[in-house]
Amino acid sequence: VMTAIWKCEIPVKTSEIARHIERDWTMSTIQALLARLEEKGYVSVVKEGRLKTYVPLISEEEYRNNAKGFIRDCIALQENIGLDVLVHGEFERNDMVEFFGENLSGYVFTIGGWVQSYGTRGVKPPIVFGDVKRKKSITTDYIRYANSLTDKDVKGMLTGPVTILNWSFPREDISTQEMMYQIGLAIREEVLELEAAGVRIIQIDEAALREKL
């Protein structure tokens, strides 16, 4: 959503943001993501009656530089304490399932659909509404940057397809198996791109592997 906003003249309407988003998201999904960006302080809202327009409070360059600064600090810390295999810190991510849902077609999101995950932790499970596909790179750019900072291996970190689906609200018009295959193929494409980028270790997290067995 921020990428779409950065392409527009400011202030920008929701309908204009939607035209610049290269995904088949519904307007309600875009509005939910805009509300989240406002909560995080990335955009401000200008109201004129019932009309809302949006102004970015951070530039694309500032955002990427901030993320890269966190990655540099994370890599340096791990090298200082003597770890052999490093991680980049996942500073660009929110929830381990929601993040991938945001980067795959076929998903929508709610504004206030919170559910308890465990303890006091709450999440907003994404909703599968269409065929799930990977349209572009999800994690490779930041992993490639992290690898450029060290001679040690920085592993790719992906959420597995079983966990993504088990922690989503599924479709009811197709089988669980078909949805799982769609998500699995999308994650496979990401794995292949990471391998092509020289990432030698890739961790696929399946925190919900035993659910629904």
Tab-separated table of C-alpha atoms in Angstrom:
chain	number	residue	atom	x	y	z
A	1	VAL	CA	0.000	0.000	0.000
A	2	MET	CA	2.827	2.406	0.822
A	3	THR	CA	4.380	1.655	-2.578
A	4	ALA	CA	1.104	2.662	-4.229
A	5	ILE	CA	0.881	5.864	-2.152
A	6	TRP	CA	4.446	6.840	-3.084
A	7	LYS	CA	3.440	6.646	-6.770
A	8	CYS	CA	0.533	9.105	-6.367
A	9	GLU	CA	0.155	12.863	-6.092
A	10	ILE	CA	-0.406	13.898	-2.486
A	11	PRO	CA	-2.915	13.973	-0.814
A	12	VAL	CA	-4.315	10.802	-2.372
A	13	LYS	CA	-7.755	9.200	-2.304
A	14	THR	CA	-8.337	5.526	-1.552
A	15	SER	CA	-9.610	4.938	-5.095
A	16	GLU	CA	-6.367	6.330	-6.529
A	17	ILE	CA	-4.298	4.129	-4.211
A	18	ALA	CA	-6.302	1.105	-5.387
A	19	ARG	CA	-5.452	1.855	-9.022
A	20	HIS	CA	-1.736	1.624	-8.248
A	21	ILE	CA	-1.876	-1.635	-6.282
A	22	GLU	CA	-0.766	-4.587	-8.380
A	23	ARG	CA	-2.956	-7.086	-6.547
A	24	ASP	CA	-6.600	-8.120	-6.714
A	25	TRP	CA	-7.402	-6.726	-3.259
A	26	THR	CA	-10.893	-5.501	-2.394
A	27	MET	CA	-11.459	-1.929	-1.315
A	28	SER	CA	-12.185	-3.111	2.247
A	29	THR	CA	-8.767	-4.790	2.400
A	30	ILE	CA	-7.045	-1.605	1.232
A	31	GLN	CA	-8.971	0.459	3.798
A	32	ALA	CA	-7.971	-1.996	6.543
A	33	LEU	CA	-4.311	-1.706	5.578
A	34	LEU	CA	-4.537	2.096	5.440
A	35	ALA	CA	-6.014	2.110	8.956
A	36	ARG	CA	-3.092	-0.006	10.127
A	37	LEU	CA	-0.588	2.344	8.461
A	38	GLU	CA	-2.250	5.291	10.197
A	39	GLU	CA	-1.974	3.508	13.574
A	40	LYS	CA	1.733	2.898	12.948
A	41	GLY	CA	2.362	6.533	12.017
A	42	TYR	CA	3.266	5.948	8.376
A	43	VAL	CA	0.389	8.026	6.960
A	44	SER	CA	-1.847	10.832	8.150
A	45	VAL	CA	-5.521	11.202	7.216
A	46	VAL	CA	-7.059	14.427	5.959
A	47	LYS	CA	-10.873	14.473	6.296
A	48	GLU	CA	-13.121	16.704	4.210
A	49	GLY	CA	-16.640	15.741	5.180
A	50	ARG	CA	-16.959	12.033	4.439
A	51	LEU	CA	-13.977	12.039	2.081
A	52	LYS	CA	-10.634	10.778	3.378
A	53	THR	CA	-7.319	11.472	1.719
A	54	TYR	CA	-3.902	10.223	2.794
A	55	VAL	CA	-0.474	11.814	3.162
A	56	PRO	CA	2.675	9.681	3.644
A	57	LEU	CA	4.725	10.604	6.704
A	58	ILE	CA	7.772	8.650	5.542
A	59	SER	CA	9.355	8.418	2.091
A	60	GLU	CA	10.169	5.148	0.365
A	61	GLU	CA	13.883	5.859	0.724
A	62	GLU	CA	13.524	6.586	4.450
A	63	TYR	CA	11.542	3.391	4.999
A	64	ARG	CA	14.061	1.165	3.220
A	65	ASN	CA	17.026	2.884	4.861
A	66	ASN	CA	15.456	2.419	8.305
A	67	ALA	CA	14.875	-1.281	7.639
A	68	LYS	CA	18.423	-1.715	6.365
A	69	GLY	CA	19.762	0.071	9.448
A	70	PHE	CA	17.966	-2.429	11.694
A	71	ILE	CA	19.331	-5.300	9.597
A	72	ARG	CA	22.897	-3.962	9.872
A	73	ASP	CA	22.588	-3.757	13.659
A	74	CYS	CA	21.093	-7.261	13.828
A	75	ILE	CA	23.867	-8.815	11.724
A	76	ALA	CA	26.583	-7.014	13.713
A	77	LEU	CA	25.121	-8.232	17.026
A	78	GLN	CA	25.021	-11.855	15.871
A	79	GLU	CA	28.582	-11.702	14.568
A	80	ASN	CA	29.775	-10.156	17.836
A	81	ILE	CA	28.307	-12.989	19.915
A	82	GLY	CA	29.760	-15.622	17.600
A	83	LEU	CA	26.756	-17.169	15.856
A	84	ASP	CA	27.515	-19.343	12.836
A	85	VAL	CA	24.218	-18.979	10.948
A	86	LEU	CA	22.578	-15.559	11.032
A	87	VAL	CA	19.086	-14.132	10.493
A	88	HIS	CA	18.216	-10.706	9.136
A	89	GLY	CA	15.742	-9.898	11.924
A	90	GLU	CA	12.482	-9.786	9.908
A	91	PHE	CA	12.022	-6.077	10.642
A	92	GLU	CA	9.798	-5.659	7.594
A	93	ARG	CA	7.232	-8.160	8.901
A	94	ASN	CA	4.249	-8.160	11.245
A	95	ASP	CA	2.627	-11.515	12.062
A	96	MET	CA	4.250	-14.597	10.482
A	97	VAL	CA	1.056	-15.481	8.580
A	98	GLU	CA	-0.426	-12.047	8.001
A	99	PHE	CA	2.806	-10.834	6.351
A	100	PHE	CA	2.733	-13.581	3.727
A	101	GLY	CA	-1.002	-13.141	3.208
A	102	GLU	CA	-0.381	-9.475	2.441
A	103	ASN	CA	2.111	-10.496	-0.233
A	104	LEU	CA	0.010	-13.147	-1.963
A	105	SER	CA	-2.996	-12.663	-4.206
A	106	GLY	CA	-6.249	-14.283	-3.127
A	107	TYR	CA	-6.251	-12.871	0.416
A	108	VAL	CA	-8.272	-10.126	2.123
A	109	PHE	CA	-8.030	-8.662	5.634
A	110	THR	CA	-10.252	-7.225	8.327
A	111	ILE	CA	-9.769	-4.052	10.361
A	112	GLY	CA	-10.911	-5.416	13.727
A	113	GLY	CA	-11.112	-9.194	13.289
A	114	TRP	CA	-8.766	-9.977	16.177
A	115	VAL	CA	-8.596	-13.460	17.672
A	116	GLN	CA	-6.547	-14.708	20.624
A	117	SER	CA	-3.476	-16.644	19.519
A	118	TYR	CA	-1.990	-17.526	22.913
A	119	GLY	CA	-1.689	-15.730	26.231
A	120	THR	CA	-2.270	-12.036	25.601
A	121	ARG	CA	-1.183	-12.208	21.938
A	122	GLY	CA	-3.807	-11.391	19.330
A	123	VAL	CA	-3.705	-11.739	15.544
A	124	LYS	CA	-5.968	-10.887	12.618
A	125	PRO	CA	-6.070	-14.060	10.489
A	126	PRO	CA	-6.152	-13.325	6.749
A	127	ILE	CA	-9.123	-14.556	4.742
A	128	VAL	CA	-8.696	-16.711	1.640
A	129	PHE	CA	-11.207	-15.476	-0.931
A	130	GLY	CA	-9.651	-16.526	-4.265
A	131	ASP	CA	-6.866	-18.518	-5.856
A	132	VAL	CA	-3.594	-17.916	-4.013
A	133	LYS	CA	-0.581	-16.964	-6.125
A	134	ARG	CA	2.788	-15.310	-5.639
A	135	LYS	CA	3.007	-12.260	-7.872
A	136	LYS	CA	6.450	-10.948	-6.962
A	137	SER	CA	9.391	-11.422	-4.615
A	138	ILE	CA	8.449	-11.402	-0.929
A	139	THR	CA	11.641	-11.743	1.122
A	140	THR	CA	14.600	-11.967	-1.256
A	141	ASP	CA	15.681	-8.307	-1.401
A	142	TYR	CA	16.256	-7.958	2.342
A	143	ILE	CA	17.902	-11.394	2.654
A	144	ARG	CA	20.234	-10.535	-0.217
A	145	TYR	CA	21.137	-7.246	1.499
A	146	ALA	CA	21.784	-9.022	4.810
A	147	ASN	CA	24.057	-11.541	3.054
A	148	SER	CA	26.082	-8.659	1.610
A	149	LEU	CA	27.012	-7.545	5.146
A	150	THR	CA	28.725	-10.742	6.276
A	151	ASP	CA	30.799	-13.708	5.153
A	152	LYS	CA	28.561	-16.026	7.192
A	153	ASP	CA	25.335	-17.576	5.954
A	154	VAL	CA	22.149	-15.584	6.504
A	155	LYS	CA	19.213	-17.959	6.285
A	156	GLY	CA	15.971	-17.289	4.521
A	157	MET	CA	12.940	-17.380	6.822
A	158	LEU	CA	9.558	-18.400	5.398
A	159	THR	CA	6.264	-19.469	6.915
A	160	GLY	CA	5.182	-22.855	5.593
A	161	PRO	CA	1.973	-23.438	3.619
A	162	VAL	CA	0.327	-25.627	6.283
A	163	THR	CA	0.709	-22.934	8.934
A	164	ILE	CA	-0.378	-20.164	6.553
A	165	LEU	CA	-3.602	-22.010	5.743
A	166	ASN	CA	-4.304	-23.329	9.260
A	167	TRP	CA	-4.012	-19.808	10.650
A	168	SER	CA	-6.190	-18.271	7.925
A	169	PHE	CA	-9.943	-18.284	7.399
A	170	PRO	CA	-10.273	-20.714	4.458
A	171	ARG	CA	-12.534	-20.801	1.438
A	172	GLU	CA	-15.472	-23.211	1.534
A	173	ASP	CA	-15.924	-23.739	-2.219
A	174	ILE	CA	-12.721	-25.761	-2.760
A	175	SER	CA	-10.923	-28.416	-0.743
A	176	THR	CA	-8.298	-27.833	1.927
A	177	GLN	CA	-5.899	-29.875	-0.204
A	178	GLU	CA	-6.313	-27.568	-3.203
A	179	MET	CA	-5.781	-24.448	-1.085
A	180	MET	CA	-2.701	-26.051	0.488
A	181	TYR	CA	-1.245	-26.831	-2.917
A	182	GLN	CA	-1.793	-23.255	-4.100
A	183	ILE	CA	-0.025	-21.788	-1.073
A	184	GLY	CA	2.688	-24.444	-1.264
A	185	LEU	CA	3.455	-23.588	-4.890
A	186	ALA	CA	3.649	-19.882	-3.984
A	187	ILE	CA	6.134	-20.578	-1.179
A	188	ARG	CA	8.088	-22.919	-3.490
A	189	GLU	CA	8.555	-20.038	-5.946
A	190	GLU	CA	9.978	-17.928	-3.123
A	191	VAL	CA	12.345	-20.765	-2.139
A	192	LEU	CA	13.619	-21.078	-5.711
A	193	GLU	CA	14.244	-17.335	-5.907
A	194	LEU	CA	16.158	-17.383	-2.616
A	195	GLU	CA	18.272	-20.271	-3.889
A	196	ALA	CA	19.009	-18.367	-7.107
A	197	ALA	CA	20.091	-15.385	-4.975
A	198	GLY	CA	22.713	-17.548	-3.279
A	199	VAL	CA	20.889	-18.259	-0.017
A	200	ARG	CA	22.225	-21.643	1.111
A	201	ILE	CA	20.023	-22.171	4.189
A	202	ILE	CA	16.257	-21.685	4.086
A	203	GLN	CA	14.069	-22.270	7.135
A	204	ILE	CA	10.385	-22.987	6.543
A	205	ASP	CA	8.439	-22.598	9.786
A	206	GLU	CA	5.460	-24.894	10.305
A	207	ALA	CA	4.241	-23.845	13.739
A	208	ALA	CA	0.758	-25.235	13.024
A	209	LEU	CA	1.817	-28.463	11.309
A	210	ARG	CA	-0.159	-30.755	13.635
A	211	GLU	CA	-3.358	-28.710	13.619
A	212	LYS	CA	-6.375	-30.275	11.870
A	213	LEU	CA	-4.708	-33.717	11.761
